[in-house]
Short mmCIF file of C-alpha atoms in Angstrom, two decimals:
data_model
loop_
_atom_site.label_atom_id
_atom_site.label_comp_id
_atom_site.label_asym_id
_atom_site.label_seq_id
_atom_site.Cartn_x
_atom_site.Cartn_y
_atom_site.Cartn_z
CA UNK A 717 -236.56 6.48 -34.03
CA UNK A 718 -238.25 4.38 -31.29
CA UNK A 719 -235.92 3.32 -28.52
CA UNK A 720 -236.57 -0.29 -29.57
CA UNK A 721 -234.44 0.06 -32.62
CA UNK A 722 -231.57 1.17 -30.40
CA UNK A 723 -228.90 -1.54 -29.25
CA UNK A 724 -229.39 -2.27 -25.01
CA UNK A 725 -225.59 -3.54 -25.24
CA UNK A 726 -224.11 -0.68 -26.82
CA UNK A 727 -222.20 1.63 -24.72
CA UNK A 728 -224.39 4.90 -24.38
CA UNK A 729 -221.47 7.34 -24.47
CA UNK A 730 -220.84 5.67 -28.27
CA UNK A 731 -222.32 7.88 -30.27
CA UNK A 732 -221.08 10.91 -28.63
CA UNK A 733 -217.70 12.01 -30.19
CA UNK A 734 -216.34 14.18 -26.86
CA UNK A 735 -216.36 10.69 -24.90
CA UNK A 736 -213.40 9.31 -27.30
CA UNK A 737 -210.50 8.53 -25.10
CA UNK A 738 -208.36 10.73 -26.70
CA UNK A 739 -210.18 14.07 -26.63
CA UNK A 740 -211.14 13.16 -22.76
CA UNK A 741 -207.26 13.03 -22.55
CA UNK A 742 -206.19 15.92 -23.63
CA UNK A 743 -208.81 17.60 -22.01
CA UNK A 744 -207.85 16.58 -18.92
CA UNK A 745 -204.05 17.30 -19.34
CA UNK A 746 -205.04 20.74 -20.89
CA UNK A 747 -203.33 23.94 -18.78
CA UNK A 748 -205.69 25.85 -15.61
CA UNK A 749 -205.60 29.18 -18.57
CA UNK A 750 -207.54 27.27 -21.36
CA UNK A 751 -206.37 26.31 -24.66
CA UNK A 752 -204.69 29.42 -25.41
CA UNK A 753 -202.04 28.28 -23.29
CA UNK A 754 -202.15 24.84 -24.42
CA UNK A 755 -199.05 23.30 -26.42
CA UNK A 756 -199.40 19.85 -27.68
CA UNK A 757 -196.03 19.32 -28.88
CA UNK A 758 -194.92 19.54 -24.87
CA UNK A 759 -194.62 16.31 -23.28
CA UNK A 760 -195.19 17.83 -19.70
CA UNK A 761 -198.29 16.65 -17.70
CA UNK A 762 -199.79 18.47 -14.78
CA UNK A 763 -199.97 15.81 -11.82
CA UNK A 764 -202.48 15.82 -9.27
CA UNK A 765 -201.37 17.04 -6.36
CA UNK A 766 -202.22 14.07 -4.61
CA UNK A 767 -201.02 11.39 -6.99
CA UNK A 768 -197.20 13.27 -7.87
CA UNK A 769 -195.13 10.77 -8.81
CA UNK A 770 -192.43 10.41 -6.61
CA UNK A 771 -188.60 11.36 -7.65
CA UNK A 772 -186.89 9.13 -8.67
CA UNK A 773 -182.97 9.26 -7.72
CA UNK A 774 -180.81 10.42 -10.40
CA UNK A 775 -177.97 7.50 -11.45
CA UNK A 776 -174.58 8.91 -10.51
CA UNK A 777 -172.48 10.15 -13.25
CA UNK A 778 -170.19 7.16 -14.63
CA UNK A 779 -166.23 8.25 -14.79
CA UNK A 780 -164.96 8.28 -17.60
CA UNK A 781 -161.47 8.40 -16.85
CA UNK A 782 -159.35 4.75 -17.75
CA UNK A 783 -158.86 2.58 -14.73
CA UNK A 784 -155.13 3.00 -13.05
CA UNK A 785 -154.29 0.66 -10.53
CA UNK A 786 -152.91 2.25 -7.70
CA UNK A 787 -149.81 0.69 -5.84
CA UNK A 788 -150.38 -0.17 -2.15
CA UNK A 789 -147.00 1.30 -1.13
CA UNK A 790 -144.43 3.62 -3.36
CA UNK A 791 -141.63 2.43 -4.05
CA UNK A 792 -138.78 3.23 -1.35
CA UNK A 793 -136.56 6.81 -2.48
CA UNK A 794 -132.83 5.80 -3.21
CA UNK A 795 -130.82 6.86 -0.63
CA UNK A 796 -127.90 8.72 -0.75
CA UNK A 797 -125.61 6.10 0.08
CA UNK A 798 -126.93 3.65 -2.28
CA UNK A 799 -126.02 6.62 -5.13
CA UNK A 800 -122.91 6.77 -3.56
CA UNK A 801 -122.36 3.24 -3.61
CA UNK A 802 -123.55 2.47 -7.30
CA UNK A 803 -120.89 5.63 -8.18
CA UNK A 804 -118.05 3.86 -6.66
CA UNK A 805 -119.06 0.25 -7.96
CA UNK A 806 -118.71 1.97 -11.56
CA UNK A 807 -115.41 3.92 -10.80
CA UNK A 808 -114.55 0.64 -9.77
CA UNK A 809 -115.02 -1.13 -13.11
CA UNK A 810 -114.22 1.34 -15.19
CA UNK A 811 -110.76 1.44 -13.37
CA UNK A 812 -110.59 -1.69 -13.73
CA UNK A 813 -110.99 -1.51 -17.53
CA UNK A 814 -108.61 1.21 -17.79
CA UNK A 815 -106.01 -1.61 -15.95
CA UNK A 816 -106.66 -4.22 -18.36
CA UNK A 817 -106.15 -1.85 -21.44
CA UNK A 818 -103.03 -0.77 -19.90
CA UNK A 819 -101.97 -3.95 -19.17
CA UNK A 820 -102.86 -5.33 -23.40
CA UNK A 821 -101.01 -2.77 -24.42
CA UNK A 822 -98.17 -2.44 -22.05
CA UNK A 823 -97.94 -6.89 -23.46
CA UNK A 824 -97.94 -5.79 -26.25
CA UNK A 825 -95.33 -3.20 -26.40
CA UNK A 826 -93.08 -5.84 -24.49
CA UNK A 827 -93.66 -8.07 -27.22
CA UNK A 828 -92.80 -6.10 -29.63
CA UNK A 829 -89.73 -4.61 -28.31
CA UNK A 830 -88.69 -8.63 -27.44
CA UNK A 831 -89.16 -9.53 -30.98
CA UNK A 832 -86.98 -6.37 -32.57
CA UNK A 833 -83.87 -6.98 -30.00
CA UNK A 834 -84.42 -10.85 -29.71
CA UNK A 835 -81.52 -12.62 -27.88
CA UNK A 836 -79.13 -9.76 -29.35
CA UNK A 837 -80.29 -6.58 -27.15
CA UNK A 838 -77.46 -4.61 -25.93
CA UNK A 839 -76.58 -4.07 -21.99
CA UNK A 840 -77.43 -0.65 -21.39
CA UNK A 841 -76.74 -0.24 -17.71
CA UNK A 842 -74.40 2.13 -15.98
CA UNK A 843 -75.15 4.68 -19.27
CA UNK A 844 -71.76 4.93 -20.10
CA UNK A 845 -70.28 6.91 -23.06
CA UNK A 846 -69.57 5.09 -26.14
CA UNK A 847 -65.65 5.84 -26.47
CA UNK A 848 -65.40 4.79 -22.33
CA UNK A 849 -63.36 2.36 -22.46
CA UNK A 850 -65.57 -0.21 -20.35
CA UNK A 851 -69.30 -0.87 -21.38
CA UNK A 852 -72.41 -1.12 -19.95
CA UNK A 853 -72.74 -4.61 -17.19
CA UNK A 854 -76.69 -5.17 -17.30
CA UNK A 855 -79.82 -4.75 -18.98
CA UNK A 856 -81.97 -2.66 -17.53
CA UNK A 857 -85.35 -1.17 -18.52
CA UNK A 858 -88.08 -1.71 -15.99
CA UNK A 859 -91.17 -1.22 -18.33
CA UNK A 860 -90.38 -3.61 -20.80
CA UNK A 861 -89.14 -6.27 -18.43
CA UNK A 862 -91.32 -5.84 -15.17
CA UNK A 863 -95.03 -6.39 -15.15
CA UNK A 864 -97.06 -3.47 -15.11
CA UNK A 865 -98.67 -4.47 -11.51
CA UNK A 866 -94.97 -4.44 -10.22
CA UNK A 867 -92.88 -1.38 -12.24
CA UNK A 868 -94.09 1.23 -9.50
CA UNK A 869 -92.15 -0.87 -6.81
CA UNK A 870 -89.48 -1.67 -9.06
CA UNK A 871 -89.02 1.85 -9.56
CA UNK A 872 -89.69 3.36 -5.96
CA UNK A 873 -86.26 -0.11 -5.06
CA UNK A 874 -84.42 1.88 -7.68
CA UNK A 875 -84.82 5.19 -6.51
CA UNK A 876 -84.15 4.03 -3.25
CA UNK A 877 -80.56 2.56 -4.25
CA UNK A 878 -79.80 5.84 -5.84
CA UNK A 879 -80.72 7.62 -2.50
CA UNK A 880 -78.45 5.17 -1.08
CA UNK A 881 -75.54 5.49 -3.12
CA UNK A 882 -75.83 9.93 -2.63
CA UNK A 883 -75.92 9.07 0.62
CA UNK A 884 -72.49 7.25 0.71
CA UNK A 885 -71.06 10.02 -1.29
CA UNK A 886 -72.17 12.77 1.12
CA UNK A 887 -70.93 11.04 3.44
CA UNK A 888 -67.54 11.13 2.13
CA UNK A 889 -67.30 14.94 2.05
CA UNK A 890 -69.09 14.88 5.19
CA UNK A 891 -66.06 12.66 6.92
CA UNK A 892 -63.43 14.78 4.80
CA UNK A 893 -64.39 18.13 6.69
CA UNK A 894 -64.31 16.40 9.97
CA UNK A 895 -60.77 15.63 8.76
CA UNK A 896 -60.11 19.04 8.05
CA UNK A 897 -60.85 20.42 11.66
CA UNK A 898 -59.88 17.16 13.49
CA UNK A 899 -56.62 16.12 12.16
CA UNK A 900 -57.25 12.57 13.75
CA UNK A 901 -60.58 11.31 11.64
CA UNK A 902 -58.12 10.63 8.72
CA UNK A 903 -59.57 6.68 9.35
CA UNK A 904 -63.03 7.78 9.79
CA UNK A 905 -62.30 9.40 5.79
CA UNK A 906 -60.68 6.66 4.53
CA UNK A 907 -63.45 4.04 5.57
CA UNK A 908 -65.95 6.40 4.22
CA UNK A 909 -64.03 6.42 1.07
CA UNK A 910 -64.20 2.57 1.16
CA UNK A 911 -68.03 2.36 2.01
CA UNK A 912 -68.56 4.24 -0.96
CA UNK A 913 -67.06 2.24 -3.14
CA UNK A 914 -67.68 -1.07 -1.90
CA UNK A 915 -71.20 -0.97 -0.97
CA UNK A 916 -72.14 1.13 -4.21
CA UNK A 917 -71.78 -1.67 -6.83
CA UNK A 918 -72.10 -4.72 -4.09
CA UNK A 919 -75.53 -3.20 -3.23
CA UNK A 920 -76.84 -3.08 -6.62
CA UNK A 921 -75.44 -6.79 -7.04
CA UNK A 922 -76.31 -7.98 -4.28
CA UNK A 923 -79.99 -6.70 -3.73
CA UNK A 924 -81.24 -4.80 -5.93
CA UNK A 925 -80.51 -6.84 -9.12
CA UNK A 926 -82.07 -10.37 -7.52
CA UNK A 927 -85.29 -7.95 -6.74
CA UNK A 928 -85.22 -6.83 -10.67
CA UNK A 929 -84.98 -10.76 -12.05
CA UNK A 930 -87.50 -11.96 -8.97
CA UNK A 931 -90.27 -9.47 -10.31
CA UNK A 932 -89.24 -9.97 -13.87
CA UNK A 933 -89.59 -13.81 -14.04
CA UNK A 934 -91.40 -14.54 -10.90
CA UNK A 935 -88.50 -16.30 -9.34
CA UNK A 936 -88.77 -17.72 -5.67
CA UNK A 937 -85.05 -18.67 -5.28
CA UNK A 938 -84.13 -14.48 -6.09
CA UNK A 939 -86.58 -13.73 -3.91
CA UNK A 940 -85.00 -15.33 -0.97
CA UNK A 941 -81.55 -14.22 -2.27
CA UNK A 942 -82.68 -10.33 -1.70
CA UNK A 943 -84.75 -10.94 1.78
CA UNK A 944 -81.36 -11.79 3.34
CA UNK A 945 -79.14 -9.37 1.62
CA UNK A 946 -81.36 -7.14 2.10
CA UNK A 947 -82.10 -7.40 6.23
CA UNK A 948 -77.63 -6.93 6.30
CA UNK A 949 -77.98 -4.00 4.25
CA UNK A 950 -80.77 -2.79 6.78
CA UNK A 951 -78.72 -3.52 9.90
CA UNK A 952 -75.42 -1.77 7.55
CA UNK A 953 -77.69 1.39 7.75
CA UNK A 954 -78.62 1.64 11.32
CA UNK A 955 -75.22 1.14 12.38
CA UNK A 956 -74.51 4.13 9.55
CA UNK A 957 -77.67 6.34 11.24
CA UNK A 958 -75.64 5.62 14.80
CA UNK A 959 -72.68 6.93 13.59
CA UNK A 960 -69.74 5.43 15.78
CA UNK A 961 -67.00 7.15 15.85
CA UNK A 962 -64.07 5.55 13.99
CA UNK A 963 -66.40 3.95 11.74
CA UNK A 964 -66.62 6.56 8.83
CA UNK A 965 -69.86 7.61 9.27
CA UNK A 966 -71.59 10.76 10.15
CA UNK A 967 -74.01 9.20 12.26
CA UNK A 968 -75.46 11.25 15.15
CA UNK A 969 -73.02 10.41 17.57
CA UNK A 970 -70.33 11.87 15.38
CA UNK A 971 -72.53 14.49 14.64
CA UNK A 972 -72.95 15.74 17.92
CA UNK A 973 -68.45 15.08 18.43
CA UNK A 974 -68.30 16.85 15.17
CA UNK A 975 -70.30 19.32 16.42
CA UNK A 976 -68.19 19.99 19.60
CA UNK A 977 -65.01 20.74 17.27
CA UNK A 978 -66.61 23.04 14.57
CA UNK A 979 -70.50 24.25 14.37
CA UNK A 980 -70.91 24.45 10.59
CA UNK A 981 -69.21 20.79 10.47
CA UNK A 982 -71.74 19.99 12.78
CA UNK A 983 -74.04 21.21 10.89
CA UNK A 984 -73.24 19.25 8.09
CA UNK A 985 -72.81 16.40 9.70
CA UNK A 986 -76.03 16.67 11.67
CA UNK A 987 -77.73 17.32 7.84
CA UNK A 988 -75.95 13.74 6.82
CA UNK A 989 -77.12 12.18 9.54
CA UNK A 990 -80.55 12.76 9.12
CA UNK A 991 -80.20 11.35 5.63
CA UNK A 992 -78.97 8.38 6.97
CA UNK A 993 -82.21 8.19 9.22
CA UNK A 994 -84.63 8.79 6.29
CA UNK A 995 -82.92 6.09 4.43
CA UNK A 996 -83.20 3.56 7.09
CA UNK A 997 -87.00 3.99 7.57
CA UNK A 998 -87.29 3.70 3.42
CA UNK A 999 -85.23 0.83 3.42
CA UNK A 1000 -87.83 -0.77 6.35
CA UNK A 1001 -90.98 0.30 4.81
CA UNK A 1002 -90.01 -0.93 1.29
CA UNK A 1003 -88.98 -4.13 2.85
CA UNK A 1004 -92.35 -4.63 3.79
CA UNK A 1005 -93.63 -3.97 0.53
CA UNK A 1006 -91.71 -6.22 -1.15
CA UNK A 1007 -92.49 -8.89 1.21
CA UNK A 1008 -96.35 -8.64 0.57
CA UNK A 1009 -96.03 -8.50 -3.12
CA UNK A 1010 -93.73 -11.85 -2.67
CA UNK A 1011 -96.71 -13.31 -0.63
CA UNK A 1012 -99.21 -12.82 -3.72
CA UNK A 1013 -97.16 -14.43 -5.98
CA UNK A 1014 -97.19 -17.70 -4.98
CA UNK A 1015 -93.91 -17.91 -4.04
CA UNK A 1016 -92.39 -20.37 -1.33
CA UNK A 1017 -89.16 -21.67 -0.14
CA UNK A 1018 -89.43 -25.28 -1.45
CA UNK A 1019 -89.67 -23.53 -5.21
CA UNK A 1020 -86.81 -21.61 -4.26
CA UNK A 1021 -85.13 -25.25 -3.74
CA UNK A 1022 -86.02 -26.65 -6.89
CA UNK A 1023 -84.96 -23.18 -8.37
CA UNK A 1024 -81.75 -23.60 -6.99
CA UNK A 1025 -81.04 -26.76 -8.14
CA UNK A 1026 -82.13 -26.79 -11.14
CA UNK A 1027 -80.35 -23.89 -11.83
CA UNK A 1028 -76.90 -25.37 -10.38
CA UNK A 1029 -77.82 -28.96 -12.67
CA UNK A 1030 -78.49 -26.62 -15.74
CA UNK A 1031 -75.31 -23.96 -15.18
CA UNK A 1032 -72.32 -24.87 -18.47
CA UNK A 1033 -69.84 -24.14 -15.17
CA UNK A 1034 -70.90 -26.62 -12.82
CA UNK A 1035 -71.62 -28.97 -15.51
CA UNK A 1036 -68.29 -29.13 -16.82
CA UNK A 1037 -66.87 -29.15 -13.48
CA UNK A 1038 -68.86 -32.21 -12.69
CA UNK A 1039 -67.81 -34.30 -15.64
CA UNK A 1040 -63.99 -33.38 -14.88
CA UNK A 1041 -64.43 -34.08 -11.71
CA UNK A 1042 -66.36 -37.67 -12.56
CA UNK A 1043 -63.72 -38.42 -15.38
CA UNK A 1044 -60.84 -38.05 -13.39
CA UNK A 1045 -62.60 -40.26 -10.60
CA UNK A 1046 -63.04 -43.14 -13.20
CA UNK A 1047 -59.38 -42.43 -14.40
CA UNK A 1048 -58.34 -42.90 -10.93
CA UNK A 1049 -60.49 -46.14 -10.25
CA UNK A 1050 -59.30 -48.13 -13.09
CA UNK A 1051 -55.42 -47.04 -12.17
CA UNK A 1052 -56.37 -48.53 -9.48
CA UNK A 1053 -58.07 -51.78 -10.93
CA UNK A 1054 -55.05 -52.64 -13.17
CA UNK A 1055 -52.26 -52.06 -10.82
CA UNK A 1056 -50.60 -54.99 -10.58
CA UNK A 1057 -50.66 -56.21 -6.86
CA UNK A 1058 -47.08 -56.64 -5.03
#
């Protein structure tokens, strides 16, 4: 074929078939050992030495973990005192509770016993026998007539008149064997004698009895009543701890006389005398209870005045004294009206 049948704008590599782009491609990607070595199904390409590509940093690793926010500061550690505190708040309460049950039921116990005797409950105070031929004076039963906040003092007043009234009645055997080795203390045994049964019942009267209805009715005028029997029956007991002779009282000045005359009636006496002492400090340290209970109730000496008086104005006795006393006042004013004038 002449060259003038061939095309002058076709590309001469054309017509040969090793010039196709991909055979030139694969030849030039093909291994340094040949073909034998060659594997197309590899995607790895032999770079120039020249042109390597250049490595490329690898992306860190994401974490996979969930996000947790992180506090700036931890929280402060309870301290030992603040567990000590919170312990005691709730022993606190829960005593509290305890009080309050105590106190529902301890109502309602007094309400119940109220409604079964009524107006009609028996005195039951001194426990006599039945076939005695006097009966019981008073009423007395602290826990269904005191509050509960109050039957502890109540109690620790009654104790303390019983002390009182063993005291008295030592005291008489305690002046008897002073008699018996001192022929000449026959006074100091009769007054003791006397104290013991005078200030026996006229203590309970007196003081004691006005402390029982002030706590059991909350009543100011009582109150007042046993504050100033109560400071005589505390100056009645020093004298009794000083013991002057002639006074019938083992004291510790006739302790120490007693003494002189006979050592086990000394002894005795020395023993009474220190019960006097002990009762004397009871009697001042219970005063002082009583007298900061009586500030927390509200009490005060002008409700002890309208106590007073209204308790005078509502009394049957005084009442029918004062109508007597008006009627025979009007009898004598119209006598006097109608008499005829001389």
């Amino acid at each position: 074929m002449s060259d003038f049948d061939s095309n002058p704008f076709a590309d001469p590599d054309f017509s040969n078939p090793f010039q196709d782009p991909s055979v030139t491609q694969v030849t030039r990607s093909a291994p340094p050992g040949g073909l034998e070595e060659y594997n197309p199904f590899t995607d790895a390409r032999t770079a120039d030495p020249g042109n390597a590509p250049k490595a490329t940093p690898t992306p860190p690793q994401q974490n996979t973990q969930p996000a947790i926010m992180k506090p700036t500061e931890e929280p402060p550690a309870y301290s030992q005192q603040q567990t000590q505190d919170q312990a005691r708040a709730q022993a606190e309460l829960l005593r509290r509770q305890e009080e309050l049950e105590k106190k529902a039921a301890e109502l309602d116990r007094r309400e119940r016993e109220l409604q079964s005797h009524g107006a009609g409950r028996k005195n039951n105070w001194p426990p006599l026998p039945e076939k005695f031929p006097a009966g019981p004076c008073f009423y007395h039963d602290i826990a269904v007539d005191i509050p509960v906040e109050f039957q502890k003092t109540v109690k620790i007043m009654y104790n303390l008149w019983m002390f009182h009234a063993g005291t008295l009645f030592v005291n008489m055997f305690g002046c008897l064997a002073w008699f018996c080795v001192d022929a000449t203390r026959g006074v100091d045994f009769g007054l003791a004698l006397l104290w013991f049964l005078l200030f026996t019942p006229c203590s309970f009267v007196c003081w004691y009895r006005p402390l029982y209805g002030a706590f059991r009715s909350d009543s100011s005028f009582r109150f007042f009543v046993f504050f100033f029997v109560y400071i005589c029956q505390f100056g009645v007991h020093v004298l009794q701890t000083i013991g002057i002779a002639g006074w019938g009282t083992c004291g510790w000045i006739a302790a120490l006389t007693g003494l002189n005359a006979s050592i086990p009636v000394g002894i005795i006496m020395l023993l009474i005398s220190a019960l006097f002492t002990a009762l004397s400090v009871g009697s001042l340290v219970m005063f002082k209870k009583v007298h900061a209970l009586y500030r927390t109730t509200g009490a005060s000496f002008e409700k002890a005045q309208q106590e007073f008086a209204t308790g005078v104005m509502s009394n049957k006795t005084v009442q029918t004294a004062a109508a007597n006393a008006a009627a025979n006042a009007a009898t004598n004013a119209a006598r006097g009206a109608f008499k005829p004038q001389p």
